[in-house]
Amino acid sequence: MVFHYPNGQKAVTTTSSIPSKKRKPNFANRGMVLEEAINASNRYYAQRNLAVVHKKPTPIQIVTVDYPKRSAAVIKEAYFKEASTTDYNGVYQGYYLDFEAKETKNKTSFPLRNFHQHQLDHIKACIAQKGICFVLLWFSSLQRCFFLDGEMLLEQWESRERQSLTLTFLEEQGIELTLGFAPQIPYLLGVEQYLQTKEQNTHGK
Amino acid sequence: MVFHYPNGQKAVTTTSSIPSKKRKPNFANRGMVLEEAINASNRYYAQRNLAVVHKKPTPIQIVTVDYPKRSAAVIKEAYFKEASTTDYNGVYQGYYLDFEAKETKNKTSFPLRNFHQHQLDHIKACIAQKGICFVLLWFSSLQRCFFLDGEMLLEQWESRERQSLTLTFLEEQGIELTLGFAPQIPYLLGVEQYLQTKEQNTHGK
């Protein structure tokens, strides 16, 4: 039986022969709250013609597809693949936007192990093409969200001195986003502030 | 048993209780040659740091996931969803690129029914954000490929006068791309020519 959420989306059900205690956590649902908040913000911006940003679909390796009579094709065997890019991209007033969102339950720092090398490689390549890259870092225990630009993240990543970004570092070098109702995560404010700072630095040189 | 192509990709196998003659065509494979040529071109551009463009994964609605003991999660039931955007986007020298690729077996015109309203809506929204939008139109019988900018496509789509774009129209208003070995589809040449024409028109005003 297929359950539907009130928004018409089908529920993802899990079948397993493993006793529930030993069952592996469903990583597909980790960070769903953050993801939904960003998707809602994307919709908010799109509806007001402020930006066009979409989450990329999760890449799936399809192995078997069944074509039942008079019905839609059913994927019967498939596996999750690792993405080669970040999760979100789009366009805002001529700027290419590219970002990733991550969350931690920590209260004093953001572990860099939340990121993968391929995500940093992608961010680096996009920056080389003059794209605006950033990450949204969500401290779920603190209910605080920081915008950190890609250059800054790369610098920290490549120095390898830090295993994590301290909250103090993010308060100083990041841009804290005040969460709201609509949009829930006003990341375009972060983009605007980043662009202004960048322009000031350019003129100051 | 899972077959592997020499490139390490798993083969997609089809199971069906319908006799093969009555089996529906596998739409997932339609246009695979064109898609692979574009993906190869994207890799070519990426390797030379010329642009970062990726095909978006096919959106899938996952219904059931199995977590076998000591193995990767297996998707046991899922369905193809309709995409809400175009297939390709990325960044090129500060420009946001967004495009869709379509093919026809026709020899004298390109049917507009190859496009969907949501794709045109997406192109329109991206153009409003100053993104560079276009379509690559592939005449498989003629082995000819045209770059048509999003503004021109929208104009034709919205006029609804034409059911299709004639080859003559594309020869006059589009940019024909000479197919090569690397990249197979040199769409950045189309982008460059489009940008030059646009700049000339702006200065001419």
mmCIF file of C-alpha atoms in Angstrom:
data_model
loop_
_atom_site.group_PDB
_atom_site.id
_atom_site.type_symbol
_atom_site.label_atom_id
_atom_site.label_comp_id
_atom_site.label_asym_id
_atom_site.label_seq_id
_atom_site.Cartn_x
_atom_site.Cartn_y
_atom_site.Cartn_z
ATOM 1 C CA MET A 1 0.000 0.000 0.000
ATOM 2 C CA VAL A 2 1.267 3.418 -0.905
ATOM 3 C CA PHE A 3 0.754 6.187 1.623
ATOM 4 C CA HIS A 4 0.448 9.772 0.497
ATOM 5 C CA TYR A 5 1.431 12.804 2.478
ATOM 6 C CA PRO A 6 -1.070 15.684 2.436
ATOM 7 C CA ASN A 7 1.065 17.391 -0.221
ATOM 8 C CA GLY A 8 0.443 14.501 -2.589
ATOM 9 C CA GLN A 9 3.947 13.096 -2.296
ATOM 10 C CA LYS A 10 4.280 9.391 -1.838
ATOM 11 C CA ALA A 11 5.805 8.207 1.398
ATOM 12 C CA VAL A 12 9.054 6.294 1.157
ATOM 13 C CA THR A 13 8.585 2.984 2.916
ATOM 14 C CA THR A 14 11.350 0.722 4.057
ATOM 15 C CA THR A 15 11.284 -3.052 3.873
ATOM 16 C CA SER A 16 13.884 -5.119 5.587
ATOM 17 C CA SER A 17 14.487 -8.560 6.899
ATOM 18 C CA ILE A 18 16.750 -7.143 9.625
ATOM 19 C CA PRO A 19 15.216 -6.607 13.073
ATOM 20 C CA SER A 20 14.468 -2.918 13.433
ATOM 21 C CA LYS A 21 17.081 -2.429 16.171
ATOM 22 C CA LYS A 22 19.854 -3.611 13.891
ATOM 23 C CA ARG A 23 18.520 -1.780 10.869
ATOM 24 C CA LYS A 24 20.879 0.740 9.354
ATOM 25 C CA PRO A 25 19.781 4.341 9.628
ATOM 26 C CA ASN A 26 17.944 5.632 6.587
ATOM 27 C CA PHE A 27 20.456 8.197 5.386
ATOM 28 C CA ALA A 28 18.086 9.265 2.636
ATOM 29 C CA ASN A 29 15.998 11.017 5.289
ATOM 30 C CA ARG A 30 18.832 12.653 7.176
ATOM 31 C CA GLY A 31 18.722 16.355 6.615
ATOM 32 C CA MET A 32 15.258 16.201 5.096
ATOM 33 C CA VAL A 33 14.064 19.091 7.259
ATOM 34 C CA LEU A 34 16.896 21.308 6.043
ATOM 35 C CA GLU A 35 16.332 20.178 2.460
ATOM 36 C CA GLU A 36 12.621 20.924 2.653
ATOM 37 C CA ALA A 37 13.333 24.396 4.085
ATOM 38 C CA ILE A 38 15.686 25.141 1.187
ATOM 39 C CA ASN A 39 13.271 23.770 -1.388
ATOM 40 C CA ALA A 40 10.522 25.981 0.082
ATOM 41 C CA SER A 41 12.884 28.963 -0.113
ATOM 42 C CA ASN A 42 13.644 28.104 -3.741
ATOM 43 C CA ARG A 43 9.921 28.022 -4.499
ATOM 44 C CA TYR A 44 9.466 31.363 -2.719
ATOM 45 C CA TYR A 45 12.205 32.977 -4.805
ATOM 46 C CA ALA A 46 10.906 31.396 -8.030
ATOM 47 C CA GLN A 47 7.318 32.512 -7.479
ATOM 48 C CA ARG A 48 8.497 36.116 -6.998
ATOM 49 C CA ASN A 49 10.849 35.941 -10.007
ATOM 50 C CA LEU A 50 13.817 36.623 -7.738
ATOM 51 C CA ALA A 51 15.930 33.603 -8.678
ATOM 52 C CA VAL A 52 15.668 30.208 -10.370
ATOM 53 C CA VAL A 53 17.300 27.602 -8.137
ATOM 54 C CA HIS A 54 16.531 23.887 -8.023
ATOM 55 C CA LYS A 55 17.780 20.929 -6.070
ATOM 56 C CA LYS A 56 19.291 18.372 -8.387
ATOM 57 C CA PRO A 57 17.563 14.983 -8.277
ATOM 58 C CA THR A 58 19.401 12.234 -6.404
ATOM 59 C CA PRO A 59 21.426 10.238 -8.924
ATOM 60 C CA ILE A 60 20.195 6.680 -9.223
ATOM 61 C CA GLN A 61 21.792 3.736 -11.035
ATOM 62 C CA ILE A 62 18.893 1.859 -12.591
ATOM 63 C CA VAL A 63 19.423 -1.866 -13.100
ATOM 64 C CA THR A 64 16.006 -3.337 -13.837
ATOM 65 C CA VAL A 65 12.873 -1.729 -15.218
ATOM 66 C CA ASP A 66 9.582 -3.523 -15.585
ATOM 67 C CA TYR A 67 7.007 -2.418 -18.148
ATOM 68 C CA PRO A 68 3.672 -3.758 -16.928
ATOM 69 C CA LYS A 69 0.769 -3.869 -19.354
ATOM 70 C CA ARG A 70 -1.094 -0.561 -19.523
ATOM 71 C CA SER A 71 0.880 0.900 -16.606
ATOM 72 C CA ALA A 72 3.804 3.191 -16.056
ATOM 73 C CA ALA A 73 7.300 1.736 -16.126
ATOM 74 C CA VAL A 74 8.348 0.450 -12.691
ATOM 75 C CA ILE A 75 11.953 0.511 -11.573
ATOM 76 C CA LYS A 76 12.466 -2.822 -9.810
ATOM 77 C CA GLU A 77 16.146 -2.621 -8.949
ATOM 78 C CA ALA A 78 18.256 0.500 -8.571
ATOM 79 C CA TYR A 79 20.980 1.888 -6.340
ATOM 80 C CA PHE A 80 21.894 5.282 -4.971
ATOM 81 C CA LYS A 81 24.912 6.794 -6.702
ATOM 82 C CA GLU A 82 27.254 9.416 -5.346
ATOM 83 C CA ALA A 83 26.611 12.844 -6.832
ATOM 84 C CA SER A 84 29.463 14.467 -8.739
ATOM 85 C CA THR A 85 28.295 17.994 -8.009
ATOM 86 C CA THR A 86 26.714 19.991 -5.208
ATOM 87 C CA ASP A 87 22.986 19.680 -4.570
ATOM 88 C CA TYR A 88 21.713 23.091 -5.651
ATOM 89 C CA ASN A 89 22.343 25.412 -8.545
ATOM 90 C CA GLY A 90 20.609 28.081 -10.528
ATOM 91 C CA VAL A 91 20.660 31.670 -11.704
ATOM 92 C CA TYR A 92 20.187 34.979 -9.882
ATOM 93 C CA GLN A 93 20.411 38.291 -11.760
ATOM 94 C CA GLY A 94 22.977 36.958 -14.191
ATOM 95 C CA TYR A 95 24.993 35.190 -11.498
ATOM 96 C CA TYR A 96 25.456 31.444 -11.523
ATOM 97 C CA LEU A 97 24.676 30.163 -8.027
ATOM 98 C CA ASP A 98 25.946 26.819 -6.752
ATOM 99 C CA PHE A 99 25.665 25.554 -3.211
ATOM 100 C CA GLU A 100 25.510 22.679 -0.818
ATOM 101 C CA ALA A 101 23.659 22.515 2.512
ATOM 102 C CA LYS A 102 24.883 20.535 5.496
ATOM 103 C CA GLU A 103 23.832 20.159 9.076
ATOM 104 C CA THR A 104 25.372 19.183 12.372
ATOM 105 C CA LYS A 105 24.073 18.467 15.864
ATOM 106 C CA ASN A 106 27.317 19.894 17.306
ATOM 107 C CA LYS A 107 27.064 23.123 19.246
ATOM 108 C CA THR A 108 30.545 24.609 18.977
ATOM 109 C CA SER A 109 31.915 23.626 15.585
ATOM 110 C CA PHE A 110 31.034 22.297 12.149
ATOM 111 C CA PRO A 111 32.970 19.115 11.224
ATOM 112 C CA LEU A 112 34.585 19.320 7.796
ATOM 113 C CA ARG A 113 34.011 15.586 7.348
ATOM 114 C CA ASN A 114 30.482 16.585 6.322
ATOM 115 C CA PHE A 115 31.995 17.506 2.975
ATOM 116 C CA HIS A 116 33.413 15.273 0.279
ATOM 117 C CA GLN A 117 36.407 15.925 -1.970
ATOM 118 C CA HIS A 118 34.279 15.821 -5.141
ATOM 119 C CA GLN A 119 32.053 18.585 -3.739
ATOM 120 C CA LEU A 120 35.072 20.790 -3.076
ATOM 121 C CA ASP A 121 36.466 19.986 -6.535
ATOM 122 C CA HIS A 122 33.167 21.027 -8.068
ATOM 123 C CA ILE A 123 33.082 24.260 -6.047
ATOM 124 C CA LYS A 124 36.651 25.056 -7.125
ATOM 125 C CA ALA A 125 35.823 24.446 -10.797
ATOM 126 C CA CYS A 126 32.723 26.647 -10.579
ATOM 127 C CA ILE A 127 34.640 29.467 -8.882
ATOM 128 C CA ALA A 128 37.218 29.272 -11.707
ATOM 129 C CA GLN A 129 34.281 29.911 -14.073
ATOM 130 C CA LYS A 130 33.246 32.925 -11.966
ATOM 131 C CA GLY A 131 30.255 31.228 -10.402
ATOM 132 C CA ILE A 132 29.015 32.223 -6.941
ATOM 133 C CA CYS A 133 29.574 29.197 -4.708
ATOM 134 C CA PHE A 134 28.704 28.800 -1.067
ATOM 135 C CA VAL A 135 27.559 26.408 1.611
ATOM 136 C CA LEU A 136 24.714 26.705 4.068
ATOM 137 C CA LEU A 137 25.740 25.328 7.450
ATOM 138 C CA TRP A 138 22.903 24.450 9.777
ATOM 139 C CA PHE A 139 23.463 23.906 13.490
ATOM 140 C CA SER A 140 20.293 21.982 14.312
ATOM 141 C CA SER A 141 20.840 22.112 18.097
ATOM 142 C CA LEU A 142 21.397 25.860 18.034
ATOM 143 C CA GLN A 143 18.872 26.548 15.270
ATOM 144 C CA ARG A 144 21.441 28.802 13.612
ATOM 145 C CA CYS A 145 22.342 28.933 9.923
ATOM 146 C CA PHE A 146 25.513 30.312 8.356
ATOM 147 C CA PHE A 147 26.360 31.227 4.769
ATOM 148 C CA LEU A 148 30.035 30.568 4.035
ATOM 149 C CA ASP A 149 31.465 31.420 0.629
ATOM 150 C CA GLY A 150 33.230 28.774 -1.411
ATOM 151 C CA GLU A 151 36.620 30.517 -1.409
ATOM 152 C CA MET A 152 36.653 30.561 2.387
ATOM 153 C CA LEU A 153 35.581 26.918 2.603
ATOM 154 C CA LEU A 154 38.277 25.872 0.105
ATOM 155 C CA GLU A 155 40.902 27.768 2.064
ATOM 156 C CA GLN A 156 39.948 25.915 5.248
ATOM 157 C CA TRP A 157 39.646 22.591 3.450
ATOM 158 C CA GLU A 158 43.001 22.865 1.742
ATOM 159 C CA SER A 159 44.889 24.104 4.779
ATOM 160 C CA ARG A 160 43.812 20.907 6.552
ATOM 161 C CA GLU A 161 44.780 22.574 9.778
ATOM 162 C CA ARG A 162 41.283 22.441 11.087
ATOM 163 C CA GLN A 163 39.222 19.342 11.399
ATOM 164 C CA SER A 164 36.213 21.555 11.780
ATOM 165 C CA LEU A 165 35.027 25.140 11.466
ATOM 166 C CA THR A 166 34.514 26.652 14.894
ATOM 167 C CA LEU A 167 31.356 28.565 15.644
ATOM 168 C CA THR A 168 33.555 31.600 16.383
ATOM 169 C CA PHE A 169 35.163 31.307 12.941
ATOM 170 C CA LEU A 170 31.732 31.164 11.297
ATOM 171 C CA GLU A 171 30.467 34.113 13.341
ATOM 172 C CA GLU A 172 33.461 36.128 12.107
ATOM 173 C CA GLN A 173 33.909 34.883 8.541
ATOM 174 C CA GLY A 174 30.473 33.622 7.602
ATOM 175 C CA ILE A 175 27.185 35.431 7.189
ATOM 176 C CA GLU A 176 24.515 34.390 9.668
ATOM 177 C CA LEU A 177 21.093 34.059 8.084
ATOM 178 C CA THR A 178 18.122 34.954 10.240
ATOM 179 C CA LEU A 179 15.570 32.251 9.601
ATOM 180 C CA GLY A 180 12.145 33.424 8.656
ATOM 181 C CA PHE A 181 8.792 32.221 7.499
ATOM 182 C CA ALA A 182 9.046 33.122 3.827
ATOM 183 C CA PRO A 183 11.637 32.424 2.700
ATOM 184 C CA GLN A 184 12.586 30.104 5.517
ATOM 185 C CA ILE A 185 16.287 30.346 4.647
ATOM 186 C CA PRO A 186 16.919 33.751 3.029
ATOM 187 C CA TYR A 187 20.146 32.711 1.314
ATOM 188 C CA LEU A 188 19.897 35.464 -1.330
ATOM 189 C CA LEU A 189 20.619 37.956 1.478
ATOM 190 C CA GLY A 190 23.853 36.046 2.031
ATOM 191 C CA VAL A 191 24.631 36.212 -1.690
ATOM 192 C CA GLU A 192 23.962 39.960 -1.763
ATOM 193 C CA GLN A 193 26.154 40.620 1.270
ATOM 194 C CA TYR A 194 28.906 38.428 -0.206
ATOM 195 C CA LEU A 195 28.759 40.323 -3.525
ATOM 196 C CA GLN A 196 28.902 43.697 -1.769
ATOM 197 C CA THR A 197 31.919 42.674 0.317
ATOM 198 C CA LYS A 198 33.610 41.324 -2.811
ATOM 199 C CA GLU A 199 32.975 44.551 -4.710
ATOM 200 C CA GLN A 200 34.327 46.652 -1.822
ATOM 201 C CA ASN A 201 37.478 44.530 -1.708
ATOM 202 C CA THR A 202 37.946 44.897 -5.460
ATOM 203 C CA HIS A 203 37.586 48.680 -5.330
ATOM 204 C CA GLY A 204 39.837 48.878 -2.292
ATOM 205 C CA LYS A 205 42.714 47.229 -4.144
ATOM 206 C CA MET B 1 22.892 -11.369 -13.101
ATOM 207 C CA VAL B 2 24.146 -7.898 -13.703
ATOM 208 C CA PHE B 3 26.040 -7.194 -16.907
ATOM 209 C CA HIS B 4 28.704 -4.548 -17.040
ATOM 210 C CA TYR B 5 29.682 -2.527 -20.054
ATOM 211 C CA PRO B 6 33.438 -2.111 -20.638
ATOM 212 C CA ASN B 7 33.178 1.369 -19.090
ATOM 213 C CA GLY B 8 32.098 -0.165 -15.801
ATOM 214 C CA GLN B 9 28.512 1.016 -16.096
ATOM 215 C CA LYS B 10 25.828 -1.499 -15.312
ATOM 216 C CA ALA B 11 23.582 -2.479 -18.165
ATOM 217 C CA VAL B 12 19.910 -1.643 -17.782
ATOM 218 C CA THR B 13 17.949 -4.839 -18.251
ATOM 219 C CA THR B 14 14.275 -4.990 -18.956
ATOM 220 C CA THR B 15 11.964 -7.580 -17.514
ATOM 221 C CA SER B 16 8.480 -7.930 -18.827
ATOM 222 C CA SER B 17 5.717 -10.438 -19.077
ATOM 223 C CA ILE B 18 4.580 -8.884 -22.346
ATOM 224 C CA PRO B 19 5.714 -10.616 -25.545
ATOM 225 C CA SER B 20 8.556 -8.636 -27.030
ATOM 226 C CA LYS B 21 6.548 -7.573 -30.087
ATOM 227 C CA LYS B 22 3.937 -5.885 -27.929
ATOM 228 C CA ARG B 23 6.468 -4.427 -25.543
ATOM 229 C CA LYS B 24 6.404 -0.672 -25.255
ATOM 230 C CA PRO B 25 9.480 1.108 -26.552
ATOM 231 C CA ASN B 26 12.051 1.857 -23.887
ATOM 232 C CA PHE B 27 11.848 5.644 -23.887
ATOM 233 C CA ALA B 28 14.663 5.818 -21.386
ATOM 234 C CA ASN B 29 17.054 4.901 -24.181
ATOM 235 C CA ARG B 30 15.659 7.248 -26.805
ATOM 236 C CA GLY B 31 18.136 9.949 -27.520
ATOM 237 C CA MET B 32 20.880 8.159 -25.613
ATOM 238 C CA VAL B 33 23.354 8.725 -28.458
ATOM 239 C CA LEU B 34 22.721 12.479 -28.383
ATOM 240 C CA GLU B 35 22.878 12.509 -24.584
ATOM 241 C CA GLU B 36 26.175 10.629 -24.555
ATOM 242 C CA ALA B 37 27.644 13.030 -27.123
ATOM 243 C CA ILE B 38 26.668 16.007 -24.951
ATOM 244 C CA ASN B 39 27.981 14.350 -21.791
ATOM 245 C CA ALA B 40 31.283 13.679 -23.570
ATOM 246 C CA SER B 41 31.402 17.324 -24.653
ATOM 247 C CA ASN B 42 30.711 18.411 -21.059
ATOM 248 C CA ARG B 43 33.608 16.226 -19.866
ATOM 249 C CA TYR B 44 35.852 17.692 -22.567
ATOM 250 C CA TYR B 45 35.032 21.249 -21.485
ATOM 251 C CA ALA B 46 35.425 20.375 -17.790
ATOM 252 C CA GLN B 47 38.813 18.713 -18.240
ATOM 253 C CA ARG B 48 40.139 21.812 -19.992
ATOM 254 C CA ASN B 49 38.596 24.177 -17.412
ATOM 255 C CA LEU B 50 36.487 25.770 -20.132
ATOM 256 C CA ALA B 51 33.067 25.310 -18.514
ATOM 257 C CA VAL B 52 31.315 23.331 -15.794
ATOM 258 C CA VAL B 53 28.137 21.817 -17.223
ATOM 259 C CA HIS B 54 26.364 18.692 -16.019
ATOM 260 C CA LYS B 55 23.287 16.760 -17.024
ATOM 261 C CA LYS B 56 20.799 16.693 -14.195
ATOM 262 C CA PRO B 57 19.964 13.192 -12.978
ATOM 263 C CA THR B 58 16.596 11.796 -14.057
ATOM 264 C CA PRO B 59 14.098 12.515 -11.283
ATOM 265 C CA ILE B 60 12.847 9.329 -9.678
ATOM 266 C CA GLN B 61 9.990 8.848 -7.213
ATOM 267 C CA ILE B 62 11.222 6.238 -4.769
ATOM 268 C CA VAL B 63 8.528 4.129 -3.115
ATOM 269 C CA THR B 64 10.322 1.177 -1.517
ATOM 270 C CA VAL B 65 13.917 0.771 -0.377
ATOM 271 C CA ASP B 66 15.355 -2.454 0.958
ATOM 272 C CA TYR B 67 18.356 -2.481 3.298
ATOM 273 C CA PRO B 68 19.924 -5.937 2.984
ATOM 274 C CA LYS B 69 22.370 -7.052 5.669
ATOM 275 C CA ARG B 70 25.908 -5.848 4.936
ATOM 276 C CA SER B 71 24.945 -4.521 1.486
ATOM 277 C CA ALA B 72 24.068 -1.246 -0.138
ATOM 278 C CA ALA B 73 20.480 -0.039 -0.018
ATOM 279 C CA VAL B 74 18.436 -1.387 -2.926
ATOM 280 C CA ILE B 75 15.579 0.565 -4.428
ATOM 281 C CA LYS B 76 12.864 -2.030 -5.028
ATOM 282 C CA GLU B 77 10.059 0.150 -6.343
ATOM 283 C CA ALA B 78 10.385 3.526 -8.002
ATOM 284 C CA TYR B 79 8.877 5.498 -10.863
ATOM 285 C CA PHE B 80 10.143 8.012 -13.395
ATOM 286 C CA LYS B 81 8.997 11.547 -12.635
ATOM 287 C CA GLU B 82 8.667 14.433 -15.062
ATOM 288 C CA ALA B 83 11.516 16.929 -14.724
ATOM 289 C CA SER B 84 10.596 20.498 -13.831
ATOM 290 C CA THR B 85 13.628 22.005 -15.526
ATOM 291 C CA THR B 86 15.746 21.477 -18.609
ATOM 292 C CA ASP B 87 18.330 18.686 -18.658
ATOM 293 C CA TYR B 88 21.602 20.628 -18.609
ATOM 294 C CA ASN B 89 22.953 23.610 -16.744
ATOM 295 C CA GLY B 90 26.207 25.029 -15.541
ATOM 296 C CA VAL B 91 28.581 27.963 -15.644
ATOM 297 C CA TYR B 92 30.832 29.370 -18.372
ATOM 298 C CA GLN B 93 33.012 32.437 -17.724
ATOM 299 C CA GLY B 94 30.495 33.919 -15.346
ATOM 300 C CA TYR B 95 27.500 33.099 -17.512
ATOM 301 C CA TYR B 96 24.782 30.776 -16.316
ATOM 302 C CA LEU B 97 24.121 28.245 -19.075
ATOM 303 C CA ASP B 98 20.884 26.287 -19.327
ATOM 304 C CA PHE B 99 19.853 24.070 -22.179
ATOM 305 C CA GLU B 100 17.843 21.167 -23.455
ATOM 306 C CA ALA B 101 18.749 18.788 -26.294
ATOM 307 C CA LYS B 102 16.190 17.215 -28.590
ATOM 308 C CA GLU B 103 16.309 15.115 -31.698
ATOM 309 C CA THR B 104 14.115 14.304 -34.651
ATOM 310 C CA LYS B 105 14.223 11.837 -37.520
ATOM 311 C CA ASN B 106 12.470 14.409 -39.721
ATOM 312 C CA LYS B 107 14.461 15.880 -42.576
ATOM 313 C CA THR B 108 12.778 19.209 -43.254
ATOM 314 C CA SER B 109 11.530 20.498 -39.916
ATOM 315 C CA PHE B 110 11.789 20.141 -36.155
ATOM 316 C CA PRO B 111 8.420 19.458 -34.486
ATOM 317 C CA LEU B 112 7.733 21.740 -31.523
ATOM 318 C CA ARG B 113 5.852 18.911 -29.800
ATOM 319 C CA ASN B 114 9.309 17.705 -28.740
ATOM 320 C CA PHE B 115 9.141 20.425 -26.087
ATOM 321 C CA HIS B 116 6.981 20.632 -23.007
ATOM 322 C CA GLN B 117 5.386 23.716 -21.492
ATOM 323 C CA HIS B 118 7.340 23.342 -18.229
ATOM 324 C CA GLN B 119 10.624 23.405 -20.176
ATOM 325 C CA LEU B 120 9.653 26.641 -21.886
ATOM 326 C CA ASP B 121 8.480 28.093 -18.558
ATOM 327 C CA HIS B 122 11.855 27.235 -17.057
ATOM 328 C CA ILE B 123 13.734 28.789 -19.997
ATOM 329 C CA LYS B 124 11.623 31.948 -19.701
ATOM 330 C CA ALA B 125 12.319 32.221 -15.956
ATOM 331 C CA CYS B 126 16.069 31.717 -16.509
ATOM 332 C CA ILE B 127 16.176 34.352 -19.253
ATOM 333 C CA ALA B 128 14.435 36.781 -16.876
ATOM 334 C CA GLN B 129 17.378 36.144 -14.493
ATOM 335 C CA LYS B 130 19.815 36.895 -17.346
ATOM 336 C CA GLY B 131 20.818 33.303 -17.879
ATOM 337 C CA ILE B 132 21.973 32.077 -21.294
ATOM 338 C CA CYS B 133 19.362 29.580 -22.461
ATOM 339 C CA PHE B 134 19.318 27.568 -25.632
ATOM 340 C CA VAL B 135 18.348 24.287 -27.213
ATOM 341 C CA LEU B 136 20.406 21.881 -29.271
ATOM 342 C CA LEU B 137 18.332 20.449 -32.106
ATOM 343 C CA TRP B 138 19.645 17.277 -33.647
ATOM 344 C CA PHE B 139 18.416 16.024 -37.015
ATOM 345 C CA SER B 140 19.529 12.397 -36.768
ATOM 346 C CA SER B 141 18.728 11.581 -40.407
ATOM 347 C CA LEU B 142 20.681 14.578 -41.657
ATOM 348 C CA GLN B 143 23.395 14.381 -38.984
ATOM 349 C CA ARG B 144 23.054 18.123 -38.483
ATOM 350 C CA CYS B 145 22.909 19.996 -35.197
ATOM 351 C CA PHE B 146 21.552 23.495 -34.560
ATOM 352 C CA PHE B 147 21.932 25.850 -31.615
ATOM 353 C CA LEU B 148 18.792 27.969 -31.161
ATOM 354 C CA ASP B 149 18.658 30.582 -28.428
ATOM 355 C CA GLY B 150 15.892 30.514 -25.839
ATOM 356 C CA GLU B 151 14.410 33.895 -26.833
ATOM 357 C CA MET B 152 13.944 32.696 -30.421
ATOM 358 C CA LEU B 153 12.431 29.401 -29.279
ATOM 359 C CA LEU B 154 10.012 31.187 -26.920
ATOM 360 C CA GLU B 155 8.962 33.548 -29.709
ATOM 361 C CA GLN B 156 8.135 30.605 -31.956
ATOM 362 C CA TRP B 157 6.492 28.671 -29.141
ATOM 363 C CA GLU B 158 4.305 31.548 -28.038
ATOM 364 C CA SER B 159 3.280 32.635 -31.523
ATOM 365 C CA ARG B 160 1.838 29.124 -31.967
ATOM 366 C CA GLU B 161 1.746 29.838 -35.678
ATOM 367 C CA ARG B 162 4.166 27.078 -36.443
ATOM 368 C CA GLN B 163 3.760 23.487 -35.453
ATOM 369 C CA SER B 164 7.417 23.035 -36.180
ATOM 370 C CA LEU B 165 10.629 24.895 -36.934
ATOM 371 C CA THR B 166 11.550 24.505 -40.587
ATOM 372 C CA LEU B 167 15.087 23.595 -41.530
ATOM 373 C CA THR B 168 15.248 26.860 -43.485
ATOM 374 C CA PHE B 169 14.266 28.818 -40.365
ATOM 375 C CA LEU B 170 16.991 27.082 -38.357
ATOM 376 C CA GLU B 171 19.558 27.672 -41.081
ATOM 377 C CA GLU B 172 18.705 31.384 -40.960
ATOM 378 C CA GLN B 173 18.014 31.976 -37.261
ATOM 379 C CA GLY B 174 19.953 29.218 -35.560
ATOM 380 C CA ILE B 175 23.674 28.517 -35.373
ATOM 381 C CA GLU B 176 24.744 25.288 -37.022
ATOM 382 C CA LEU B 177 27.341 23.402 -35.024
ATOM 383 C CA THR B 178 29.913 21.438 -36.968
ATOM 384 C CA LEU B 179 30.219 18.129 -35.164
ATOM 385 C CA GLY B 180 33.694 17.081 -34.248
ATOM 386 C CA PHE B 181 35.618 14.507 -32.348
ATOM 387 C CA ALA B 182 36.463 16.505 -29.255
ATOM 388 C CA PRO B 183 34.201 18.043 -28.276
ATOM 389 C CA GLN B 184 31.637 16.097 -30.249
ATOM 390 C CA ILE B 185 29.087 18.894 -29.971
ATOM 391 C CA PRO B 186 30.956 22.207 -29.652
ATOM 392 C CA TYR B 187 28.048 24.085 -28.108
ATOM 393 C CA LEU B 188 30.305 26.723 -26.516
ATOM 394 C CA LEU B 189 30.998 28.008 -30.043
ATOM 395 C CA GLY B 190 27.242 28.537 -30.328
ATOM 396 C CA VAL B 191 27.214 30.352 -26.982
ATOM 397 C CA GLU B 192 30.106 32.596 -28.072
ATOM 398 C CA GLN B 193 28.466 33.449 -31.402
ATOM 399 C CA TYR B 194 25.178 34.141 -29.626
ATOM 400 C CA LEU B 195 26.886 36.463 -27.130
ATOM 401 C CA GLN B 196 28.708 38.348 -29.908
ATOM 402 C CA THR B 197 25.489 38.848 -31.887
ATOM 403 C CA LYS B 198 23.716 40.006 -28.734
ATOM 404 C CA GLU B 199 26.467 42.490 -27.937
ATOM 405 C CA GLN B 200 26.436 43.864 -31.484
ATOM 406 C CA ASN B 201 22.676 44.342 -31.283
ATOM 407 C CA THR B 202 23.008 46.111 -27.936
ATOM 408 C CA HIS B 203 25.682 48.469 -29.254
ATOM 409 C CA GLY B 204 23.711 49.047 -32.434
ATOM 410 C CA LYS B 205 20.686 50.324 -30.487
#
